[in-house]
Structure formats: structure tokens, C-alpha cells
CSV table of C-alpha atoms in Angstrom, one decimal:
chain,number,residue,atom,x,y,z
A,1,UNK,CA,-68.1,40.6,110.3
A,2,UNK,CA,-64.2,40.3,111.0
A,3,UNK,CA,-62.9,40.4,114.6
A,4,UNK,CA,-62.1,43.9,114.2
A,5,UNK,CA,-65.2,45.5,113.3
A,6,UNK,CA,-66.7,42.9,116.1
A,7,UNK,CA,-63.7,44.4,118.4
A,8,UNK,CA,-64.9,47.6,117.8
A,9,UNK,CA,-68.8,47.1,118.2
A,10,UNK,CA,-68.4,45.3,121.3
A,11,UNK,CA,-66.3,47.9,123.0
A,12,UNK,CA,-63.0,45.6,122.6
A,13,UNK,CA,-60.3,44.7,121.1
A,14,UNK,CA,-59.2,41.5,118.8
A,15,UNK,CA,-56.8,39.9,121.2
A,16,UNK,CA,-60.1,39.9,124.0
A,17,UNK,CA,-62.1,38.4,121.4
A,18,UNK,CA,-59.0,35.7,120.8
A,19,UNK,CA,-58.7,35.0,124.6
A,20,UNK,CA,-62.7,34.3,125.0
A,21,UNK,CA,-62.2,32.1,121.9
A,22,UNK,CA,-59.3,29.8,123.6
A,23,UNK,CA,-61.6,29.8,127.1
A,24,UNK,CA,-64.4,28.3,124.8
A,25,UNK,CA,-66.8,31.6,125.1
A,26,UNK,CA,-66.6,33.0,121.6
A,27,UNK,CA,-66.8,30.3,118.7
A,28,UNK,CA,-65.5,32.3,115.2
A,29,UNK,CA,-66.2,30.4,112.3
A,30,UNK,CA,-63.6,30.9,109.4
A,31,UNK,CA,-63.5,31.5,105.8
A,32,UNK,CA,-61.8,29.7,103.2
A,33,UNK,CA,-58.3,31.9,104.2
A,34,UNK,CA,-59.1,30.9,107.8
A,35,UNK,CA,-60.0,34.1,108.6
A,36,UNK,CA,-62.3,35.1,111.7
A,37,UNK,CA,-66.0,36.1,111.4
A,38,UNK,CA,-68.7,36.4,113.6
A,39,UNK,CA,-72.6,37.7,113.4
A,40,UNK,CA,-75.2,39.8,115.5
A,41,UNK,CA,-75.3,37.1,118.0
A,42,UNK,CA,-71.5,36.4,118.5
A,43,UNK,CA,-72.0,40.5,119.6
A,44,UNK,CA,-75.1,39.3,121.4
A,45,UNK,CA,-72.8,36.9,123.4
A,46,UNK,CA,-69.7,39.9,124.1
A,47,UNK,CA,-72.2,42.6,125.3
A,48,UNK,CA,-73.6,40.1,127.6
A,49,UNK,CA,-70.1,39.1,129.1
A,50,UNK,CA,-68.8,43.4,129.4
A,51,UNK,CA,-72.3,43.7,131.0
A,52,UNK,CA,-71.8,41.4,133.8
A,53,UNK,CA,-67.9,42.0,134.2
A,54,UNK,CA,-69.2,45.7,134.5
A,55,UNK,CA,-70.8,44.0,137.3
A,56,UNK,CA,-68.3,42.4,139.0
A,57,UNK,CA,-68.5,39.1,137.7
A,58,UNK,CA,-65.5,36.9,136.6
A,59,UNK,CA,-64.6,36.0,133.0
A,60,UNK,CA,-66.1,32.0,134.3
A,61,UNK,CA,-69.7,33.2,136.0
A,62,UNK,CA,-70.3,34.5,132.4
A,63,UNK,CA,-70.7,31.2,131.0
A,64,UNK,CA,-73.9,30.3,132.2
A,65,UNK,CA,-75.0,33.2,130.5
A,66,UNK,CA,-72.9,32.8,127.1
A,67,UNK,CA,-74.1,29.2,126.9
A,68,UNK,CA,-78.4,30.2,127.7
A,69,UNK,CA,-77.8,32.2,124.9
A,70,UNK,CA,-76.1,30.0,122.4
A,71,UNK,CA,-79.6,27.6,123.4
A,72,UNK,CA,-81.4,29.9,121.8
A,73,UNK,CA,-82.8,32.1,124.4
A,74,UNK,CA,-83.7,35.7,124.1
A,75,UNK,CA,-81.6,36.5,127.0
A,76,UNK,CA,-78.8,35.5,129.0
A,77,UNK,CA,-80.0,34.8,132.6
A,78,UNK,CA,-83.7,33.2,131.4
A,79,UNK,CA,-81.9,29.7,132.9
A,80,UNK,CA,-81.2,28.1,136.1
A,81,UNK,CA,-78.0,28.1,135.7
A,82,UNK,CA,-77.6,31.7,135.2
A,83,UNK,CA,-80.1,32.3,138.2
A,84,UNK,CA,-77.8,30.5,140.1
A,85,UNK,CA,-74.7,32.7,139.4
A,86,UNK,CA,-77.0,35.5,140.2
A,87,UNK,CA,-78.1,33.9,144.0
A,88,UNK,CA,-74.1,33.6,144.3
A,89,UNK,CA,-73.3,36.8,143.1
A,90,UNK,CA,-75.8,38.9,145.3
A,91,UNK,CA,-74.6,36.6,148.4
A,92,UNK,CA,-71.1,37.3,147.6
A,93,UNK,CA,-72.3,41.1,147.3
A,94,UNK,CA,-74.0,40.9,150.8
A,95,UNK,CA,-71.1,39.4,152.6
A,96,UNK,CA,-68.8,42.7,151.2
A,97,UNK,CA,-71.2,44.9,152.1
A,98,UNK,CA,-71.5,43.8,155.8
A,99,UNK,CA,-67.6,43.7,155.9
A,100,UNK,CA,-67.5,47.1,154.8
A,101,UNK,CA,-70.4,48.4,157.2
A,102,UNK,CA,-67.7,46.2,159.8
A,103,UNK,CA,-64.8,48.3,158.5
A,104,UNK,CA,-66.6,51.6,158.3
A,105,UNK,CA,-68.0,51.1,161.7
A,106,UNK,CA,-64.4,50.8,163.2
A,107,UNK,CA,-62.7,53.4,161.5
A,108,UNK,CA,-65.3,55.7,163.2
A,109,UNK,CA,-64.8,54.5,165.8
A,110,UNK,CA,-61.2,55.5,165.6
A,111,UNK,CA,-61.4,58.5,164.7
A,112,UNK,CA,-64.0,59.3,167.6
A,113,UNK,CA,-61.2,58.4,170.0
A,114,UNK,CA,-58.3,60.0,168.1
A,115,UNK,CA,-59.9,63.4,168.6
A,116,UNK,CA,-61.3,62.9,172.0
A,117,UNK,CA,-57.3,62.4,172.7
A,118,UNK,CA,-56.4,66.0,170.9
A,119,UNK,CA,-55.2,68.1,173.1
A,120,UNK,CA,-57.7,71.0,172.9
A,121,UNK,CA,-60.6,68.4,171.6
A,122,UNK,CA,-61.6,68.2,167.9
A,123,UNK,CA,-61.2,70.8,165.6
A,124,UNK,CA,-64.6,72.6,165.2
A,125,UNK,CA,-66.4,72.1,161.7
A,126,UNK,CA,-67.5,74.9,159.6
A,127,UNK,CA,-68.6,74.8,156.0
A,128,UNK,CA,-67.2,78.3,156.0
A,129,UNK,CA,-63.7,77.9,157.1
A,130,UNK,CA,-63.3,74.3,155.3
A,131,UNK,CA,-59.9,73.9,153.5
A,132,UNK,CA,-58.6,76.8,155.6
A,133,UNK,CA,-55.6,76.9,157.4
A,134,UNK,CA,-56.1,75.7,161.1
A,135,UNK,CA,-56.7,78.5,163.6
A,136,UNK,CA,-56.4,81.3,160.6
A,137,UNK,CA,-59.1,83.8,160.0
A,138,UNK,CA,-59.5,84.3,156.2
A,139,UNK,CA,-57.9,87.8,156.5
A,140,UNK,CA,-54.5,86.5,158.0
A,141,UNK,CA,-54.3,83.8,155.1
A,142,UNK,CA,-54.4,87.0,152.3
């Protein structure tokens, strides 16, 4: 197939398929007019690399993947090498979450003492009155 029907199965576009090529992740062989082609595994190859930037993962920590499959296994992450990327990746996934449960933690904590300091206390909460004017019965906003 040509890079634009690959570009389209893939969920791309040509000029992605063109910059994977120069980084050594896509290998198009040519025809006699030098056109592009690729095959059901070249696709094989993008669908792995969307899945795992889906994920999170940068253009590089695809590699490991790219290159298990080019050996000729049915999947991407059935070597160490991909294992390791995964160990990394759900490391580097635990770390963010504990600074975000850090973050989240103080910005309660914030805005526990912010109403504490209102003059008249926190506003009460009421499913019923929610995105009503403060202090305003539904009546006197009509």
C-alpha cells in the first residue's frame, strides 16, 4: 500500500509516517519511481506506536516495541526490552500519582482554611440551591 492509504488506516497522516521513517521506526520500501509502500505489518508496527503514545509513552519507549516486532513476534511487548519500558513506565506513573495525591492533599487543605477564615463560615451546600445566586431564594432570582 502507498503512505496515504497506510496514513489513513493507521489513524495518520503521511508526513507522521515520514518523520518515524527518518527516526528509523517505519522502514518503506520503494518502487521502481521511488515511491513509498508498506504491508499489514508496517500497520502492525503504527498501531502499536498510537497505542502506547495513547498511553503516555514517548515516540523513543516505542522502539523496544517496534523492533520485538520486526523479530518476528506476534506482539510488541513479548521481550525484555519492552518489559522493561513497561517496569519504567508504571514507575514513572506511580511517582505522578503520589505527587498528585501530594498536590490534591494540599489544595484541600487550602481550601479548608480559606473558608474557616470567611466571615460568616462556609457557604452551606445544597444540591438544590447549586449554581444559584448566593443568599437568593429561587423566587427572588425570577
Amino acid at each position: 500500500m502507498r503512505i496515504g492509504e497506510l496514513a489513513e488506516r493507521a489513524g495518520t497522516t503521511p508526513r507522521t509516517l515520514r518523520y518515524y521513517e527518518s527516526r528509523g521506526l517505519l522502514t518503506a520500501r520503494r518502487t521502481d519511481r521511488g515511491h513509498r509502500t508498506y504491508d499489514e505489518d508496517d500497520l502492525r508496527l503504527l498501531q502499536q506506536i498510537r497505542t502506547l503514545q495513547d498511553f503516555g509513552f514517548e515516540l523513543e519507549e516505542t522502539r523496544p516495541f517496534v523492533d520485538c516486532l520486526r523479530a518476528g513476534h506476534p506482539a510488541g511487548d513479548a521481550c525484555p526490552a519492552s518489559i522493561a519500558v513497561y517496569r519504567r513506565k508504571v514507575a514513572e506513573l506511580d511517582g505522578l500519582i503520589e505527587q498528585l495525591r501530594a498536590v490534591r492533599a494540599q489544595v484541600g487543605a487550602q481550601l479548608l482554611r480559606a473558608e474557616a477564615e470567611l466571615p460568616h463560615g462556609p457557604a452551606p451546600r445544597c444540591e438544590l440551591t447549586a449554581g444559584k445566586a448566593p443568599g437568593k431564594t429561587t423566587e427572588e432570582e425570577e
